[in-house]
Coordinates of C-alpha atoms in Angstrom, one line a residue:
M1 CA 235.4 72.3 -152.1
P2 CA 232.8 69.3 -151.7
G3 CA 229.8 69.7 -153.8
A4 CA 226.6 70.9 -152.2
T5 CA 223.8 68.0 -151.3
G6 CA 220.1 68.1 -150.7
A7 CA 221.0 67.9 -146.9
D8 CA 222.6 71.3 -147.2
L9 CA 219.5 73.0 -148.1
P10 CA 218.0 74.9 -145.2
P11 CA 214.8 73.6 -143.9
E12 CA 212.9 76.8 -144.7
T13 CA 214.3 76.8 -148.3
L14 CA 213.5 73.0 -148.8
S15 CA 209.8 73.8 -147.3
L16 CA 209.1 76.7 -149.9
I17 CA 210.5 74.5 -152.5
L18 CA 208.0 71.7 -151.9
K19 CA 205.0 74.1 -151.3
C20 CA 205.4 75.6 -154.8
L21 CA 205.5 71.9 -156.4
I22 CA 202.3 71.0 -154.4
S23 CA 199.8 73.4 -155.2
S24 CA 196.4 73.3 -153.1
T25 CA 194.9 74.1 -156.4
G26 CA 195.8 70.7 -157.7
K27 CA 197.4 72.1 -160.9
H28 CA 200.5 71.0 -160.1
R29 CA 199.6 67.5 -158.8
H30 CA 201.1 65.8 -161.8
L31 CA 204.7 66.7 -159.8
K32 CA 203.9 64.3 -157.3
H33 CA 205.4 61.5 -159.2
G34 CA 208.8 63.4 -159.6
L35 CA 208.6 64.1 -155.6
S36 CA 208.1 60.3 -155.1
A37 CA 211.1 59.4 -157.2
S38 CA 213.2 62.1 -155.3
S39 CA 212.0 60.5 -151.9
L40 CA 213.7 57.0 -152.9
V41 CA 217.3 58.7 -153.2
C42 CA 218.2 59.0 -149.4
K43 CA 216.9 59.1 -146.1
F44 CA 217.1 62.8 -145.9
W45 CA 214.9 63.2 -149.0
S46 CA 212.6 60.6 -148.0
E47 CA 211.8 62.2 -144.4
A48 CA 211.4 65.7 -146.2
I49 CA 209.3 64.6 -148.9
R50 CA 206.9 61.9 -147.8
P51 CA 204.8 64.0 -145.6
V52 CA 204.0 66.4 -148.6
L53 CA 203.4 63.5 -150.5
F54 CA 200.7 62.3 -147.7
R55 CA 199.2 65.7 -146.9
E56 CA 196.4 65.2 -149.6
L57 CA 195.1 61.5 -150.9
T58 CA 192.5 60.4 -153.2
L59 CA 190.4 57.2 -152.9
R60 CA 188.6 56.0 -155.9
T61 CA 188.0 52.2 -155.0
A62 CA 187.7 49.9 -152.1
E63 CA 191.0 48.5 -152.9
D64 CA 192.5 52.1 -152.5
V65 CA 190.8 52.1 -148.9
R66 CA 192.2 48.7 -147.9
F67 CA 195.7 49.7 -148.8
L68 CA 195.6 52.9 -147.1
K69 CA 194.2 51.3 -144.0
N70 CA 197.2 48.7 -143.8
I71 CA 199.5 51.5 -143.9
V72 CA 198.1 53.8 -141.2
S73 CA 197.4 50.5 -139.0
S74 CA 201.1 49.2 -138.9
H75 CA 203.4 50.2 -135.9
R76 CA 206.0 51.8 -138.5
F77 CA 203.4 54.4 -139.2
T78 CA 202.6 55.5 -136.2
T79 CA 206.4 55.9 -135.5
S80 CA 207.4 57.5 -139.0
S81 CA 207.1 61.1 -140.2
L82 CA 204.0 60.2 -141.8
S83 CA 202.3 59.9 -138.5
G84 CA 199.8 63.3 -138.4
A85 CA 200.9 64.2 -142.0
I86 CA 197.6 63.4 -143.8
E87 CA 195.4 66.6 -143.6
K88 CA 192.7 65.7 -146.3
I89 CA 191.3 62.2 -147.9
Y90 CA 189.3 62.8 -151.0
I91 CA 186.8 60.0 -151.8
H92 CA 185.7 59.7 -155.1
Q93 CA 182.9 57.6 -156.0
E94 CA 181.1 56.7 -159.4
A95 CA 177.2 56.2 -159.0
P96 CA 175.9 54.0 -159.4
E97 CA 178.4 51.2 -158.6
T98 CA 178.3 47.1 -158.3
K99 CA 179.0 47.4 -154.5
P100 CA 179.2 50.2 -152.2
W101 CA 182.5 50.7 -150.4
L102 CA 182.0 54.1 -148.4
H103 CA 181.7 52.1 -145.3
H104 CA 185.4 50.9 -145.6
V105 CA 186.4 54.4 -145.0
H106 CA 184.8 53.9 -141.4
G107 CA 188.4 52.3 -140.3
L108 CA 190.4 55.2 -141.6
S109 CA 188.4 58.1 -139.8
T110 CA 189.0 56.1 -136.2
R111 CA 192.7 55.5 -137.1
L112 CA 193.0 59.3 -138.6
P113 CA 191.1 61.5 -135.9
K114 CA 192.7 64.9 -137.3
T115 CA 192.1 64.1 -140.8
R116 CA 189.1 65.8 -142.6
F117 CA 187.4 63.8 -145.3
Q118 CA 185.5 65.2 -148.2
C119 CA 183.5 62.9 -150.4
T120 CA 182.3 63.5 -154.2
V121 CA 179.5 61.4 -155.8
V122 CA 179.2 61.5 -159.5
N123 CA 176.5 59.8 -161.6
R124 CA 177.6 59.7 -165.6
A125 CA 174.5 57.6 -166.6
S126 CA 172.4 59.2 -169.5
D127 CA 168.8 60.0 -168.7
S128 CA 167.6 56.7 -170.0
E129 CA 169.3 55.1 -167.7
Q130 CA 169.0 57.5 -164.8
A131 CA 166.0 56.0 -162.9
A132 CA 168.5 53.1 -162.1
G133 CA 171.1 55.4 -160.8
C134 CA 169.9 56.4 -157.3
W135 CA 173.3 56.3 -155.0
A136 CA 172.5 53.9 -152.2
P137 CA 176.1 53.8 -150.4
F138 CA 175.1 51.5 -147.4
R139 CA 172.5 49.5 -149.0
S140 CA 174.5 45.9 -148.8
I141 CA 175.5 46.3 -145.2
P142 CA 172.5 47.6 -143.0
R143 CA 174.6 46.8 -140.0
V144 CA 176.9 49.7 -140.6
T145 CA 175.6 53.2 -140.5
P146 CA 176.9 56.2 -142.5
S147 CA 177.6 57.9 -139.3
Y148 CA 180.7 55.9 -138.6
V149 CA 182.1 57.6 -141.7
R150 CA 183.3 61.1 -140.5
L151 CA 182.7 63.3 -143.4
S152 CA 183.0 67.2 -143.5
E153 CA 182.2 67.9 -146.8
L154 CA 179.8 66.1 -149.6
T155 CA 179.3 66.7 -153.2
L156 CA 176.8 64.9 -155.5
H157 CA 176.6 65.7 -159.1
G158 CA 174.3 64.2 -161.2
V159 CA 172.8 61.7 -158.5
V160 CA 169.3 60.5 -158.8
F161 CA 166.9 60.3 -155.7
T162 CA 163.4 59.0 -155.0
S163 CA 162.7 62.1 -153.4
T164 CA 164.1 65.4 -151.9
T165 CA 163.3 63.6 -148.3
E166 CA 165.8 60.8 -149.2
L167 CA 168.2 63.6 -150.0
A168 CA 167.7 65.2 -146.5
R169 CA 168.1 61.8 -144.4
L170 CA 171.3 60.9 -146.6
V171 CA 172.8 64.2 -145.3
D172 CA 171.3 63.6 -141.6
N173 CA 173.3 60.5 -141.6
F174 CA 176.5 62.4 -141.4
P175 CA 176.9 64.0 -138.2
T176 CA 180.1 65.7 -138.8
L177 CA 179.0 67.3 -142.4
E178 CA 179.8 70.9 -142.5
R179 CA 179.0 71.4 -146.3
C180 CA 177.0 70.1 -148.9
T181 CA 176.9 70.7 -152.8
C182 CA 174.1 69.3 -154.9
D183 CA 174.6 70.0 -158.7
Q184 CA 172.2 68.9 -161.6
L185 CA 170.3 66.4 -159.1
T186 CA 167.5 64.5 -160.3
F187 CA 164.5 63.8 -157.7
L188 CA 161.8 61.4 -159.0
D189 CA 159.4 63.0 -156.4
P190 CA 160.3 66.8 -156.2
S191 CA 157.8 67.1 -153.1
P192 CA 159.1 69.5 -150.3
V193 CA 161.1 67.7 -147.4
V194 CA 158.8 65.7 -145.1
Q195 CA 160.8 66.9 -141.8
S196 CA 158.7 64.1 -139.8
R197 CA 160.9 61.5 -141.9
R198 CA 164.1 63.0 -141.0
I199 CA 166.9 61.1 -139.0
R200 CA 167.4 63.1 -135.7
R201 CA 171.2 63.1 -135.2
R202 CA 172.7 61.8 -132.0
A203 CA 175.4 64.8 -132.1
S204 CA 175.1 68.5 -132.5
L205 CA 174.3 69.7 -135.9
T206 CA 177.4 71.0 -137.7
L207 CA 176.2 71.4 -141.2
W208 CA 176.1 75.2 -142.0
W209 CA 176.5 75.6 -145.9
C210 CA 174.4 73.9 -148.7
N211 CA 174.3 74.8 -152.5
V212 CA 171.7 73.3 -154.5
S213 CA 171.9 74.3 -158.4
R214 CA 170.9 73.0 -161.8
C215 CA 168.5 70.4 -160.6
K216 CA 166.3 68.9 -163.0
D217 CA 163.2 70.8 -163.6
M218 CA 163.2 72.6 -160.5
A219 CA 163.2 76.3 -160.4
V220 CA 165.6 78.3 -158.6
S221 CA 163.1 79.1 -155.6
V222 CA 162.6 75.7 -155.2
Q223 CA 166.2 74.9 -155.0
A224 CA 166.7 77.7 -152.4
A225 CA 163.7 76.2 -150.3
L226 CA 165.6 72.5 -150.6
A227 CA 168.8 73.9 -149.7
A228 CA 167.1 75.5 -146.4
D229 CA 165.5 72.3 -145.7
V230 CA 168.5 70.3 -145.9
V231 CA 170.3 72.7 -143.2
A232 CA 166.9 72.7 -141.1
A233 CA 167.4 76.5 -141.1
G234 CA 163.7 76.9 -139.5
R235 CA 164.4 74.7 -136.6
R236 CA 168.1 76.0 -136.1
T237 CA 167.2 79.8 -136.2
G238 CA 164.5 79.1 -133.8
L239 CA 161.2 80.0 -135.7
D240 CA 157.9 78.4 -135.6
D241 CA 156.8 76.7 -138.8
R242 CA 154.4 79.4 -139.7
T243 CA 157.1 82.2 -139.2
W244 CA 159.5 80.3 -141.2
D245 CA 157.5 79.8 -143.9
A246 CA 156.5 83.4 -144.2
T247 CA 160.0 84.4 -144.2
L248 CA 161.4 82.2 -146.5
Q249 CA 158.4 82.8 -148.9
A250 CA 159.3 86.6 -148.7
L251 CA 163.1 85.7 -149.3
L252 CA 162.4 83.7 -152.4
A253 CA 160.0 86.3 -153.9
S254 CA 163.0 88.4 -154.5
V255 CA 165.3 85.8 -156.1
P256 CA 165.4 86.2 -160.2
D257 CA 164.5 83.0 -161.8
T258 CA 167.5 83.8 -164.3
F259 CA 169.5 82.2 -161.4
E260 CA 170.6 78.7 -161.7
G261 CA 170.8 77.9 -158.0
A262 CA 171.3 79.0 -154.3
T263 CA 173.3 78.7 -151.5
V264 CA 172.0 79.0 -148.0
H265 CA 174.3 79.3 -144.8
L266 CA 174.1 79.7 -141.4
D267 CA 176.5 81.8 -139.3
G268 CA 176.8 81.6 -135.6
Q269 CA 176.9 78.6 -133.4
N270 CA 173.3 78.1 -133.3
G271 CA 172.4 79.6 -136.7
N272 CA 171.9 83.1 -135.2
V273 CA 172.2 84.7 -138.7
F274 CA 170.5 83.2 -141.8
G275 CA 171.5 84.3 -145.4
T276 CA 171.4 83.2 -149.0
S277 CA 173.6 83.6 -152.1
S278 CA 173.0 83.0 -155.7
N279 CA 175.5 81.0 -157.8

């Protein structure tokens, strides 16, 4: 009796094996290397495994972006099993970097309309170096606007901003953004966001969730107010400035100072419900 091969495995069994190996938690992500080797064994394994390998990708440099762009731009990609397989692309940037490269992702987002893009920016500079650590991802390319990059989630860790308004304006530049996480940020000017200086989005607002925590020299009530400003909670709930300010101050008065941060989220298409939760 001839021995069984990989091609003899029922598709359902193979699918379960691959799902167990590639966990969404990232705990087993190192096993991708073994799957890559298996995908080279034969055409059957290649067709079965490659979509799993490409389901979630991480880009760390401009070269990574160019390499992936060359792949998705080829005719063979559009006719292969990889077409439609890329579900998420994680963009990881160190700030500050010599040359911004996030704008290069624009070419990928236009070719992968169903892919979700998530960006994480980390600043590892010491306190003495932070004054020069402001993140300006589009500083050298004024002809290309951030809105060309279709981000759904943005995470900022340890990044320095000149003001809270600068953070709000950065978020406004991504019309498809849904979630924003701000951890251990530093603001050279921690004054409240100047709403009149914000950028009016060309598309409807999609941002519904913002977390601000452990920011330098900022009380939890100030961080909660900043999160509310970033999602423009007052305007989107239809309240006038006076009513919104009174509501927000009453809410913040009940927040214990022992909390490290706050989350503001809008529920409903037009912000019909407003809520906060601590870290």
